[in-house]
CSV table of C-alpha atoms in Angstrom, one decimal:
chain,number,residue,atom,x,y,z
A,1,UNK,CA,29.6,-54.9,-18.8
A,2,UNK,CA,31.4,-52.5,-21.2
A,3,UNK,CA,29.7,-49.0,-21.9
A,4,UNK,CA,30.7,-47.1,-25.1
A,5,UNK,CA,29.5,-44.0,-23.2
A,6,UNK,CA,28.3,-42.7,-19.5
A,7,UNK,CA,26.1,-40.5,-19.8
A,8,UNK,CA,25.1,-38.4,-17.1
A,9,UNK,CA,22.1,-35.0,-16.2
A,10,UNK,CA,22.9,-32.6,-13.6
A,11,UNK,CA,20.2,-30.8,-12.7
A,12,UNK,CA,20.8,-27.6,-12.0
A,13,UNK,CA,18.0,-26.0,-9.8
A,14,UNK,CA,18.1,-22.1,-10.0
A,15,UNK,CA,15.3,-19.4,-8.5
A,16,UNK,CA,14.7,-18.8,-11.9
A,17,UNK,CA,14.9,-21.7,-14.0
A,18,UNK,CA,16.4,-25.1,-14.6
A,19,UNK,CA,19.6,-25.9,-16.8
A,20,UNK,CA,20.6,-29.2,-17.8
A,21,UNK,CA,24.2,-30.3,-18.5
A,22,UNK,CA,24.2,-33.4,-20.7
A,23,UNK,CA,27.7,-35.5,-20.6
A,24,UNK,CA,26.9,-37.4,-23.8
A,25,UNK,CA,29.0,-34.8,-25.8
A,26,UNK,CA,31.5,-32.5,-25.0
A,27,UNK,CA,29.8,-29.9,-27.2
A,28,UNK,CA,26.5,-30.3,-25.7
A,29,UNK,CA,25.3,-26.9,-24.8
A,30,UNK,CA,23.6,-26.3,-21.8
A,31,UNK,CA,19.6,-26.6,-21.9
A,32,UNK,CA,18.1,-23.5,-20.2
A,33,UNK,CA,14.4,-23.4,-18.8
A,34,UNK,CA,13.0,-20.3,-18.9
A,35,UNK,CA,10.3,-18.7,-16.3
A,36,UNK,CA,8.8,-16.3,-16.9
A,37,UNK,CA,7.9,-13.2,-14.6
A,38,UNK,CA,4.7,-14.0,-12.3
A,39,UNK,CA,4.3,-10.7,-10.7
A,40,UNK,CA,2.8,-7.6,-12.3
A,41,UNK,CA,5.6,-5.4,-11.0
A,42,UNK,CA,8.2,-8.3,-12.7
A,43,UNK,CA,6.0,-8.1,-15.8
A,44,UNK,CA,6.3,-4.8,-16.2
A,45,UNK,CA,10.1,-3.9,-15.8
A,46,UNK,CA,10.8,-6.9,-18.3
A,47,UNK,CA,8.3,-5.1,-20.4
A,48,UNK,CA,8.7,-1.6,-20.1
A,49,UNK,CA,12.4,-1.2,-19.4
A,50,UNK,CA,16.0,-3.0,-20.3
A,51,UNK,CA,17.0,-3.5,-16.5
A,52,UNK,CA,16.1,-7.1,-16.9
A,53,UNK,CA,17.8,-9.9,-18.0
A,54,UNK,CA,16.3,-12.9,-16.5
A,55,UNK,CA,14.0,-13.0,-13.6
A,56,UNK,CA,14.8,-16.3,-11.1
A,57,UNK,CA,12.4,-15.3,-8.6
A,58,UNK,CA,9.1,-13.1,-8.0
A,59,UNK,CA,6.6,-12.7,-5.8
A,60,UNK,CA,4.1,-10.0,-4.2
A,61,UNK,CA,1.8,-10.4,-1.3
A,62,UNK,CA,-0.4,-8.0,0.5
A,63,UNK,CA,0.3,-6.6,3.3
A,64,UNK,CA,-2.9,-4.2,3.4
A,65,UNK,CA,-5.9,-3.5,1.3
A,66,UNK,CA,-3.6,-1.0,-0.6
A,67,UNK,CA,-0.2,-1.9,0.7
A,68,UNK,CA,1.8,-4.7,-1.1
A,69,UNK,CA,5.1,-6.1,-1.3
A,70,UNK,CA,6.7,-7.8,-4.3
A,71,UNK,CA,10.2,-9.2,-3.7
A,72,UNK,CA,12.4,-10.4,-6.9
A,73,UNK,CA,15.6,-11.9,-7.5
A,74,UNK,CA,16.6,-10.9,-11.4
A,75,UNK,CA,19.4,-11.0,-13.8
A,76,UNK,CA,20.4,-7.1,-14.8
A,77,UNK,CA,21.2,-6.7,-18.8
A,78,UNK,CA,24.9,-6.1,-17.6
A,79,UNK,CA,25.1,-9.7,-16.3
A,80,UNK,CA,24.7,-8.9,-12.5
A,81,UNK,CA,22.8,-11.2,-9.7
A,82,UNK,CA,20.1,-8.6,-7.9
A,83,UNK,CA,17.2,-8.7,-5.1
A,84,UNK,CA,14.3,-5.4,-5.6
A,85,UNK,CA,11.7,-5.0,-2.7
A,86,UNK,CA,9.1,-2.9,-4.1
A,87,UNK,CA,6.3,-1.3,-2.0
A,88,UNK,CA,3.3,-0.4,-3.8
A,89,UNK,CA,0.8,1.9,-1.7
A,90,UNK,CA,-2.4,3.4,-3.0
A,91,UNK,CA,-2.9,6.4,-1.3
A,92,UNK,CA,-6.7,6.1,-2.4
A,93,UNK,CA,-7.4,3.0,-0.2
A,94,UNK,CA,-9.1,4.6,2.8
A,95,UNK,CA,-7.5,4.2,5.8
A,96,UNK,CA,-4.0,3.6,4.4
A,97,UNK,CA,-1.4,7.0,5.1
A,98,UNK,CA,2.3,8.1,4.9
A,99,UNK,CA,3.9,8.9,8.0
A,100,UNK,CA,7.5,10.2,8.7
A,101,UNK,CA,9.3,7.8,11.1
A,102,UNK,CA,11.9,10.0,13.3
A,103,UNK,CA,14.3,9.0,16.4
A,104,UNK,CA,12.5,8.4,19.3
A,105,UNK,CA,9.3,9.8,17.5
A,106,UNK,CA,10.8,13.3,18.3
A,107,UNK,CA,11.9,16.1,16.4
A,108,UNK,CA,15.4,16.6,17.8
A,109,UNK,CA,18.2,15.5,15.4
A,110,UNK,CA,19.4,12.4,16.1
A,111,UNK,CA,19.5,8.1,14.9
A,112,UNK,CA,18.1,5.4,15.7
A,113,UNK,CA,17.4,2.4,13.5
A,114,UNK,CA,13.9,2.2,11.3
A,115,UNK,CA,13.0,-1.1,13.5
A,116,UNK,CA,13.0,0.8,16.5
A,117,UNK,CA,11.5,4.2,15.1
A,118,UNK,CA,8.3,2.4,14.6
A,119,UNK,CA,7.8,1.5,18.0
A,120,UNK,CA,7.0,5.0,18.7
A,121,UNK,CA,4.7,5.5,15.4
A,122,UNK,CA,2.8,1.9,15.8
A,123,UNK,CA,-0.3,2.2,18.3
A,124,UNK,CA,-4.0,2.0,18.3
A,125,UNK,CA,-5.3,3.2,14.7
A,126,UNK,CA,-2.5,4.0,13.2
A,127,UNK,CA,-0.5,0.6,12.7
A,128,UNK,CA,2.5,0.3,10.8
A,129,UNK,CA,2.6,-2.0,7.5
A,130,UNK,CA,5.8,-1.7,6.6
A,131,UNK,CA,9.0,1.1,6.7
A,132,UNK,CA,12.1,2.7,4.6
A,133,UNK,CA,14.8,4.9,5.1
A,134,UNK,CA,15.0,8.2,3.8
A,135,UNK,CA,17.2,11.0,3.6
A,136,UNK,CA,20.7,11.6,3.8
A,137,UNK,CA,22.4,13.3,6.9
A,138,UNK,CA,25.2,14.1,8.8
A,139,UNK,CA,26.8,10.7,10.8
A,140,UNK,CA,28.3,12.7,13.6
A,141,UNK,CA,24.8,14.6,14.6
A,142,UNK,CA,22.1,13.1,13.2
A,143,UNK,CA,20.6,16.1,11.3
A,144,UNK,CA,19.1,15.6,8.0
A,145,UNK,CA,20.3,17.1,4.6
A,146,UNK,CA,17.5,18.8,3.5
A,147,UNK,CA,13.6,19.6,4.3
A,148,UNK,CA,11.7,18.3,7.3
A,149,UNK,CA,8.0,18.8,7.5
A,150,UNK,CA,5.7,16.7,10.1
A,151,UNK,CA,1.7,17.4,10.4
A,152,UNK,CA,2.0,20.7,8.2
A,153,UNK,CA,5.1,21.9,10.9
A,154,UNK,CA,8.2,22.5,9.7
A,155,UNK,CA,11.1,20.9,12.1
A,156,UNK,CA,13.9,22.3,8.9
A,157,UNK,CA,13.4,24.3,6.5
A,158,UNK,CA,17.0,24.4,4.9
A,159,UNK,CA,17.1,22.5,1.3
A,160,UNK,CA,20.3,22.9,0.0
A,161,UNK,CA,20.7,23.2,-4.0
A,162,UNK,CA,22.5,20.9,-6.3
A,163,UNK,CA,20.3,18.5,-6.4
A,164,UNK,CA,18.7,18.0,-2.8
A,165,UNK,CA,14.9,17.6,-2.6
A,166,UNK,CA,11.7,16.3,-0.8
A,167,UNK,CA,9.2,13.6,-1.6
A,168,UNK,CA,5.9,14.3,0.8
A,169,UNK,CA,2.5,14.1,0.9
A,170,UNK,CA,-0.4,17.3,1.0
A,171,UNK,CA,-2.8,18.0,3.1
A,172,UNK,CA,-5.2,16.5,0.6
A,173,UNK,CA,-2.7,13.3,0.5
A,174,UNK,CA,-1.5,13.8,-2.8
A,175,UNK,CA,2.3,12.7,-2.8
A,176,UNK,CA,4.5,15.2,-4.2
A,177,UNK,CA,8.7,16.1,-4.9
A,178,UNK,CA,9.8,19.2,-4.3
A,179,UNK,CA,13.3,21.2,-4.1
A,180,UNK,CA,14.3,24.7,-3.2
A,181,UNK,CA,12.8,26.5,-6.4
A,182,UNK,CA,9.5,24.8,-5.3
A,183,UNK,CA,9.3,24.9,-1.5
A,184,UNK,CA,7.7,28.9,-1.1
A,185,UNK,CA,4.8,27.4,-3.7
A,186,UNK,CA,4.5,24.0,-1.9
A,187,UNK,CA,4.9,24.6,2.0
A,188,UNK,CA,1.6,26.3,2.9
A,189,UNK,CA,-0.4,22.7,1.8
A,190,UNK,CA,2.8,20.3,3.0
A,191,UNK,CA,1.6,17.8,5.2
A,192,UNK,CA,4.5,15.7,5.6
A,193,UNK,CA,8.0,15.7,3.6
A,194,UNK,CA,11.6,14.3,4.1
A,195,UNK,CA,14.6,15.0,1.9
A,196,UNK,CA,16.7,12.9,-0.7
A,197,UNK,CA,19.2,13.8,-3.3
A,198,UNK,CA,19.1,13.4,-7.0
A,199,UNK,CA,15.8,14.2,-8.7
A,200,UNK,CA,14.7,10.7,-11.0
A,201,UNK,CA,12.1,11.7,-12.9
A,202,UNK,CA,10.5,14.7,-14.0
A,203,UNK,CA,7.0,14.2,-15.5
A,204,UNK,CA,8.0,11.3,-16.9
A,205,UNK,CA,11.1,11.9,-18.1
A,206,UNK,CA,14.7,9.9,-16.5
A,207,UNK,CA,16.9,12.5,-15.5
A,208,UNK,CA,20.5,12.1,-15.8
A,209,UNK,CA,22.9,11.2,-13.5
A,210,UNK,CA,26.6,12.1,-13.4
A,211,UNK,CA,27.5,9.5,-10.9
A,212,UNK,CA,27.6,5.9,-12.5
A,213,UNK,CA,28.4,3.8,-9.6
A,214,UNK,CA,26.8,0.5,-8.2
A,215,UNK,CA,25.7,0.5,-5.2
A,216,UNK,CA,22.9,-0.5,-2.9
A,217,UNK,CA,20.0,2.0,-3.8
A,218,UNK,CA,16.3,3.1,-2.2
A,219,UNK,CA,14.2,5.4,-4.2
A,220,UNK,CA,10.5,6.4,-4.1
A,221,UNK,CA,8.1,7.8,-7.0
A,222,UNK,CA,4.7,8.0,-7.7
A,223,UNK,CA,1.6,7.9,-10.7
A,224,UNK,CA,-0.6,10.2,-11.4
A,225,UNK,CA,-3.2,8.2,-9.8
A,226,UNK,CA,-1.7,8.4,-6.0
A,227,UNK,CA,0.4,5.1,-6.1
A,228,UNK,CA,3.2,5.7,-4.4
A,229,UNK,CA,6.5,3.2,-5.1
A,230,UNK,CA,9.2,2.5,-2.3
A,231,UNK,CA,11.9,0.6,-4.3
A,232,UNK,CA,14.5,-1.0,-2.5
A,233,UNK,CA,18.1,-2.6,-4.6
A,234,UNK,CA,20.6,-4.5,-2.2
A,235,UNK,CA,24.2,-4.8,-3.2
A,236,UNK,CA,27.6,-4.8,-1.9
A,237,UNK,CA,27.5,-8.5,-2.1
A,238,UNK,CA,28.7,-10.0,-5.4
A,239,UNK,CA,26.6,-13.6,-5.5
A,240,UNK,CA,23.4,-12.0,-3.9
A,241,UNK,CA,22.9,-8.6,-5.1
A,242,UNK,CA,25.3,-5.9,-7.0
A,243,UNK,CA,22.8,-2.6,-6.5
A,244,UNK,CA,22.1,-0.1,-9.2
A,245,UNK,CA,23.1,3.3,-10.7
A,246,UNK,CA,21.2,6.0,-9.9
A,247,UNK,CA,19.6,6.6,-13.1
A,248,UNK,CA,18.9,3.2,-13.4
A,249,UNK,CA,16.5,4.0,-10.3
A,250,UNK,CA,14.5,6.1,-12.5
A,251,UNK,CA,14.1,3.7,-15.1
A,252,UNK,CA,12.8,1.3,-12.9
A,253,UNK,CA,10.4,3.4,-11.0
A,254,UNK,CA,9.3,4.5,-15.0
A,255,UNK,CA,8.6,1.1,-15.5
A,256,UNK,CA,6.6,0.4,-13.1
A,257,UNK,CA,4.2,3.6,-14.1
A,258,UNK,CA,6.2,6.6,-11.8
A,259,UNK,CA,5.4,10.2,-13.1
A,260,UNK,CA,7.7,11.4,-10.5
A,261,UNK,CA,10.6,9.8,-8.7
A,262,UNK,CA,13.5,10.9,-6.0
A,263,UNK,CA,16.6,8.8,-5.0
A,264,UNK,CA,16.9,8.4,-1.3
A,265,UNK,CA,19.8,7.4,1.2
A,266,UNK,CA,21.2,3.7,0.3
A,267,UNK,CA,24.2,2.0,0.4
A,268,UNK,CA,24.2,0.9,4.2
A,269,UNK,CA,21.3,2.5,5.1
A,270,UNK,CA,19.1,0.6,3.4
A,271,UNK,CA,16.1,-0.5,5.5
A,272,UNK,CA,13.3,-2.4,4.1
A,273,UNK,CA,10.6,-3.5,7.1
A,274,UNK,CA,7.7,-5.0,7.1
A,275,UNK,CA,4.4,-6.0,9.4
A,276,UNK,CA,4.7,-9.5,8.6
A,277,UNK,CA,1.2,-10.8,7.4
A,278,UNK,CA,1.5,-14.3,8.2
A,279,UNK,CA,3.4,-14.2,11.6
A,280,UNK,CA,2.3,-11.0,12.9
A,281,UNK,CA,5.9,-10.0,13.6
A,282,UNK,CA,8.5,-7.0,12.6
A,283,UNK,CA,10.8,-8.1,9.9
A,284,UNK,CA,13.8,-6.5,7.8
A,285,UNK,CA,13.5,-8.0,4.0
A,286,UNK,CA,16.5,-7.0,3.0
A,287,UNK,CA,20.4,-8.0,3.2
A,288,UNK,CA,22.2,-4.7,5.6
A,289,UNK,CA,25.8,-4.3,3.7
A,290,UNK,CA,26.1,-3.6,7.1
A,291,UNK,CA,25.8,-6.7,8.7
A,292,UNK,CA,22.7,-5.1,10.7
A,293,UNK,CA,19.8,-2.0,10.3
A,294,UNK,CA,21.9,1.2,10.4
A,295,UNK,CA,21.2,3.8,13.0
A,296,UNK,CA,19.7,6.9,10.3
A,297,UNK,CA,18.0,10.1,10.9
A,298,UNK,CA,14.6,9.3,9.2
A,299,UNK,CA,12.3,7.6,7.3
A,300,UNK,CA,9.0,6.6,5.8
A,301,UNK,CA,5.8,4.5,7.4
A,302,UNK,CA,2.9,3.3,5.7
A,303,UNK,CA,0.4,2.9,8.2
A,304,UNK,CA,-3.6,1.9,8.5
A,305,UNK,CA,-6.3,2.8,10.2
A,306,UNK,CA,-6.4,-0.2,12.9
A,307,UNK,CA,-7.5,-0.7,16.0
């Protein structure tokens, strides 16, 4: 039986929406479904910011009372694949803390990777929820770039300028950044701080960066109201995730509500664990460029009162 034409639909099933290729015409342009964001945190950088292009994938569950995770695959405005983990932890939800995760649960300078630093955090009532890297520091030795501060005791003091900084928490459990101008106002009340480079944003404001490049990025900020942001870019893999600018980080942390924002150490240092909720096990979220959780000098824990 003769056919004047064959006409054929490839479904084409993406994360974020379905496209279908018709063969009836050669001119036929390709039918996209949209889907639209499901997650507050998804809703609000498509809302508030220009980061977003198309968002294939989004989700957030709790870890905590307090402590969730969203995880989102997107589409950046410059045409680049991308996955974001985003920790949001309210610092008014009693029981729930920052903790600075360090080698071995010492103070002497060395690495060790973040899945293993929590072993020596995570005990009777104080569990961990989930982790992040933090500062910078030197690969041979270990030793942080820039300020130290653990239960109101200072393991290093020198910040260096040009741009080096902390993100902490009081002794009230406010979250705060700091640099060197503001260290002699701020170290009397520091409860816990770790360093980073490149301030994000100042009372709202994006700062701006002088380095423009892609890469995989971590970055933390905070409201007014004590939420406190872990964001988490991968990259350095072209079909899975690109990464960000710096000052991109700042827009998206101003998206999401941040009054105050610091980049952290990224690229292969990037570290984004989790408690698992459902399988009660220890689990990295995110893609190593690596190939595996990098040995660092320190990081972040969110932990809860727990028995």
């Amino acid at each position: 039986m003769l056919q004047t034409f064959k006409k054929y639909i490839l479904l084409l099933s993406l994360v974020g929406g379905v496209t279908v290729f018709s063969g009836c015409e050669e001119d036929d342009a390709p039918v996209t479904v949209e889907r639209a964001p499901v997650t507050q945190v998804a809703q609000q950088l498509v809302e508030k910011s220009s980061l977003v292009a198309r968002v294939f994938y989004d989700t957030t569950f709790q870890l905590h009372p307090g402590v969730e995770e969203t995880d989102m695959h997107y589409l950046t405005a410059d045409g680049y694949t991308n996955r974001a983990f985003i920790l949001k932890v309210d610092l008014k939800q009693p029981g729930v803390s920052l903790f600075p995760a360090t080698p071995y649960g010492g103070t002497s300078f060395a690495m060790q990777t973040i899945p293993d630093m929590v072993k020596y955090i995570d005990k009777a009532g104080r569990r961990v929820m989930a982790a992040v890297n933090s500062d910078f520091f030197n690969t041979s030795t270990g030793e942080p770039r820039s300020l130290v501060f653990i239960n109101g005791k200072a393991v290093k003091i020198a910040i260096q300028a040009g741009g080096r900084g902390y993100f902490g928490v009081d002794k009230q459990g406010n979250p705060l950044i700091g640099n060197l101008e503001t260290y002699d106002a701020q170290k009397d009340n520091l409860l816990h701080a770790l360093g980073g480079h490149h301030r994000l944003l100042n009372n709202y404001q994006v700062v701006s960066q002088t380095d423009v490049s892609i890469e995989p990025r971590t970055a933390v900020g905070y409201t007014e109201d004590k939420v406190v942001y872990f964001v988490m870019i991968d990259g350095r893999r072209f079909d899975y995730a690109n990464g960000s600018t710096i000052e991109n980080m700042g827009r998206f942390l101003l998206a999401l509500g941040a009054k105050e924002a610091l980049n952290l150490d990224g690229g292969g240092s990037n570290t984004f664990l989790i408690k698992h909720p459902l399988a009660d096990v220890w689990q990295v979220r995110n893609w190593s460029s690596d190939g595996k959780p990098r040995a660092v000098a320190n990081g972040w824990t969110i932990v809860a009162d727990l028995p």
